[in-house]
Amino acid sequence: MDVERIVGWLGRWASGRGPLYLLLAIRLRALIDDGLLPPGSALPPDRVLARRLAVGRGTVVAAYDLLQQEGRLIRRQGSGTRVAEAELPATRAADGVSNPLLLHVLDPPDGVTLLTCAAPIEPPPELIEAYQEAIARLSGVRHDIGYHPAGYPDLRRALAAYYSRRGLPTGPDQILVTNGGQQAISLITALLVAPGDTVRIESPTYPSAIEIFRDAGALLSPCDLAEAHDRGVLSPREPEVGKPALAYVIPTAHNPTGLIMPPLARRRLAGWAAGADVPVIDDEVPAELCFDGELPLPLAAYAKGEQLITVASLSKLIWGGIRVGWIRAATPVISRLARLRAIHDLGGDVLAQLAAVALLRDLDEIRQARVATLKHRHDHLRTQLAAQLPTWSHQPALGGQTLWVRLPRGDAGAFAQLTARHGVAVPPGPSFDPAGEHVDRLRLPFVHPEAELTESVTRLAAAWAEYDGTRRRASLHPLVV
């Protein structure tokens, strides 16, 4: 690709804060993710781009190496640097959509069952009833312009009462309502993380959180998930330079493994956050989906101060289409986050927030029904895997919506491309690891009805029978939720 065109697209890439190589990597990453640098396109050689940008060659090399580690670039001596191929290439075009990372969400290919998303596949009847109640309540609203950057007061009070019932005393001023859990993590990141800062993160973990931190220019420091969940210790794999600006964990019904952190490990982790003065995001988005019916205490219940920040939403329990999430934190933190949100977004959908108030009132009944359905589908998927793919291994989930499956041989990315040709799309393990590891893993959701799960496993088994076990280079992964 023409170097002058790429330089033009880069624009004022060096105008931000942080190391030059990181700023260059951030801008190149955006060009790749936006589809301007499509899969397979060649990038200028290190020396050529460095000379054109008037920087040292080491800056370009470090930026390329970082993007290679993420799986966005392929670097080979003699053949140069290229954008990685898409993990799941589209089988048909989508009007106005050129980004292969989004195509399977925005316009799914015909005949392909998507196992890339772990979320309810349709709105439950309770959501329709909640909206009907919300419409009736909305008709009585007076003297209210509808802008509430911190959230509609009724919902903030309902969420404060929800946490207080769980054993974490909370006031409405400790709640910020957001447009889903994604916005909650993004706001916290914007407040606490600057380019070049380190974010300590479990591995594997939620892929969209990885992308949020990368978009902020953070350096990701992966920690072993088993150590974190067994002992509450976030020990980085590699030495870090300085204290992390933030840590991110999913202690309850973990995505993708379905693990639940024991109380003692939670206490140790909360104590570390308070003692080291490191803010920790406790992502409770899947927390309501524990199969034993018990809802563990949030990390914030084990330590006082501003370090423990709880994030949750209704997307996994109810439906992704109701964009209601929230942050529970110390009042000063909520005040700063509310001001930050007001700059970009004057508030969420009031009707959806009124519906959320009704849903929270009936949360126990909704949870019991949803968990019962998921547990049955979890057991069904495990039975089918044992029958049709007996060499694959996994641990039963304790909650959530997914199984974390180990392949006995080969590469999950290579196998994922083959499964797409058999009519089922699955996310490979490297999507869930900031360093691109877990190449022998797949995440399989059990959100679909039993008949669809059976058919999906049958297709996976057919693909596995055809798979020759070859490995392949890292590649771009589609959006995973």
PDB file of N, CA, C and O in Angstrom, residues 10 15 25 32 65 140 149 162 228 243 299 313 327 331 335 365 377 446 468-469:
ATOM      1  N   LEU A  10      -2.736   8.480   8.853  1.00  0.00           N
ATOM      2  CA  LEU A  10      -2.225   8.583  10.218  1.00  0.00           C
ATOM      3  C   LEU A  10      -2.500   9.958  10.822  1.00  0.00           C
ATOM      4  O   LEU A  10      -2.731  10.080  12.023  1.00  0.00           O
ATOM      5  N   SER A  15       0.217  13.558  18.380  1.00  0.00           N
ATOM      6  CA  SER A  15      -0.191  14.720  19.172  1.00  0.00           C
ATOM      7  C   SER A  15      -0.726  14.369  20.554  1.00  0.00           C
ATOM      8  O   SER A  15      -1.012  15.259  21.350  1.00  0.00           O
ATOM      9  N   ALA A  25       1.098   2.958  17.316  1.00  0.00           N
ATOM     10  CA  ALA A  25       0.359   1.693  17.327  1.00  0.00           C
ATOM     11  C   ALA A  25      -1.141   1.934  17.480  1.00  0.00           C
ATOM     12  O   ALA A  25      -1.959   1.254  16.839  1.00  0.00           O
ATOM     13  N   ILE A  32      -6.692  -0.281  11.034  1.00  0.00           N
ATOM     14  CA  ILE A  32      -6.999  -1.690  10.769  1.00  0.00           C
ATOM     15  C   ILE A  32      -8.434  -2.004  11.161  1.00  0.00           C
ATOM     16  O   ILE A  32      -9.200  -2.606  10.397  1.00  0.00           O
ATOM     17  N   ASP A  65       5.694  -4.385  16.378  1.00  0.00           N
ATOM     18  CA  ASP A  65       5.804  -5.555  17.251  1.00  0.00           C
ATOM     19  C   ASP A  65       4.601  -5.656  18.189  1.00  0.00           C
ATOM     20  O   ASP A  65       4.097  -6.760  18.448  1.00  0.00           O
ATOM     21  N   GLY A 140     -46.852  10.179  33.524  1.00  0.00           N
ATOM     22  CA  GLY A 140     -47.060  11.019  34.694  1.00  0.00           C
ATOM     23  C   GLY A 140     -45.880  11.906  35.041  1.00  0.00           C
ATOM     24  O   GLY A 140     -45.918  12.618  36.057  1.00  0.00           O
ATOM     25  N   PRO A 149     -27.405  12.898  33.528  1.00  0.00           N
ATOM     26  CA  PRO A 149     -26.094  12.281  33.254  1.00  0.00           C
ATOM     27  C   PRO A 149     -25.712  11.187  34.254  1.00  0.00           C
ATOM     28  O   PRO A 149     -25.035  10.223  33.879  1.00  0.00           O
ATOM     29  N   TYR A 162     -30.659  -2.334  45.898  1.00  0.00           N
ATOM     30  CA  TYR A 162     -30.226  -3.661  45.446  1.00  0.00           C
ATOM     31  C   TYR A 162     -28.901  -4.052  46.100  1.00  0.00           C
ATOM     32  O   TYR A 162     -28.753  -5.165  46.638  1.00  0.00           O
ATOM     33  N   ALA A 228      -5.511 -15.963  40.250  1.00  0.00           N
ATOM     34  CA  ALA A 228      -6.393 -14.894  40.718  1.00  0.00           C
ATOM     35  C   ALA A 228      -7.632 -15.468  41.389  1.00  0.00           C
ATOM     36  O   ALA A 228      -8.039 -15.018  42.465  1.00  0.00           O
ATOM     37  N   LYS A 243       3.684   1.098  39.037  1.00  0.00           N
ATOM     38  CA  LYS A 243       2.415   0.580  39.544  1.00  0.00           C
ATOM     39  C   LYS A 243       1.336   0.641  38.460  1.00  0.00           C
ATOM     40  O   LYS A 243       1.263   1.616  37.721  1.00  0.00           O
ATOM     41  N   LEU A 299     -16.563  -7.298  45.435  1.00  0.00           N
ATOM     42  CA  LEU A 299     -15.275  -7.035  46.068  1.00  0.00           C
ATOM     43  C   LEU A 299     -15.348  -5.835  47.000  1.00  0.00           C
ATOM     44  O   LEU A 299     -14.664  -5.790  48.033  1.00  0.00           O
ATOM     45  N   SER A 313     -24.698  -4.732  34.517  1.00  0.00           N
ATOM     46  CA  SER A 313     -25.709  -4.327  33.535  1.00  0.00           C
ATOM     47  C   SER A 313     -26.790  -5.396  33.476  1.00  0.00           C
ATOM     48  O   SER A 313     -26.695  -6.439  34.130  1.00  0.00           O
ATOM     49  N   ILE A 327     -22.459   1.795  37.381  1.00  0.00           N
ATOM     50  CA  ILE A 327     -21.228   1.753  38.155  1.00  0.00           C
ATOM     51  C   ILE A 327     -21.590   2.020  39.609  1.00  0.00           C
ATOM     52  O   ILE A 327     -22.329   2.956  39.905  1.00  0.00           O
ATOM     53  N   THR A 331     -18.569   7.899  46.416  1.00  0.00           N
ATOM     54  CA  THR A 331     -19.228   9.115  45.919  1.00  0.00           C
ATOM     55  C   THR A 331     -18.296  10.029  45.142  1.00  0.00           C
ATOM     56  O   THR A 331     -18.679  10.535  44.061  1.00  0.00           O
ATOM     57  N   SER A 335     -18.917  11.158  41.227  1.00  0.00           N
ATOM     58  CA  SER A 335     -19.019  12.567  40.831  1.00  0.00           C
ATOM     59  C   SER A 335     -18.110  12.864  39.640  1.00  0.00           C
ATOM     60  O   SER A 335     -18.524  13.548  38.682  1.00  0.00           O
ATOM     61  N   GLU A 365     -37.250 -13.506  40.719  1.00  0.00           N
ATOM     62  CA  GLU A 365     -38.004 -14.450  39.882  1.00  0.00           C
ATOM     63  C   GLU A 365     -37.385 -14.564  38.495  1.00  0.00           C
ATOM     64  O   GLU A 365     -37.283 -15.667  37.935  1.00  0.00           O
ATOM     65  N   ARG A 377     -29.383 -26.002  29.590  1.00  0.00           N
ATOM     66  CA  ARG A 377     -28.671 -25.953  28.311  1.00  0.00           C
ATOM     67  C   ARG A 377     -27.187 -26.246  28.502  1.00  0.00           C
ATOM     68  O   ARG A 377     -26.553 -26.847  27.620  1.00  0.00           O
ATOM     69  N   PHE A 446     -23.844 -21.538  25.745  1.00  0.00           N
ATOM     70  CA  PHE A 446     -25.009 -22.429  25.797  1.00  0.00           C
ATOM     71  C   PHE A 446     -26.285 -21.604  25.947  1.00  0.00           C
ATOM     72  O   PHE A 446     -27.173 -21.937  26.734  1.00  0.00           O
ATOM     73  N   ASP A 468      -6.999 -31.209  10.020  1.00  0.00           N
ATOM     74  CA  ASP A 468      -5.752 -31.975   9.996  1.00  0.00           C
ATOM     75  C   ASP A 468      -4.772 -31.589  11.089  1.00  0.00           C
ATOM     76  O   ASP A 468      -3.646 -32.103  11.135  1.00  0.00           O
ATOM     77  N   GLY A 469      -5.182 -30.671  11.971  1.00  0.00           N
ATOM     78  CA  GLY A 469      -4.330 -30.314  13.095  1.00  0.00           C
ATOM     79  C   GLY A 469      -3.266 -29.293  12.811  1.00  0.00           C
ATOM     80  O   GLY A 469      -2.401 -29.032  13.654  1.00  0.00           O
TER      81      GLY A 469
END
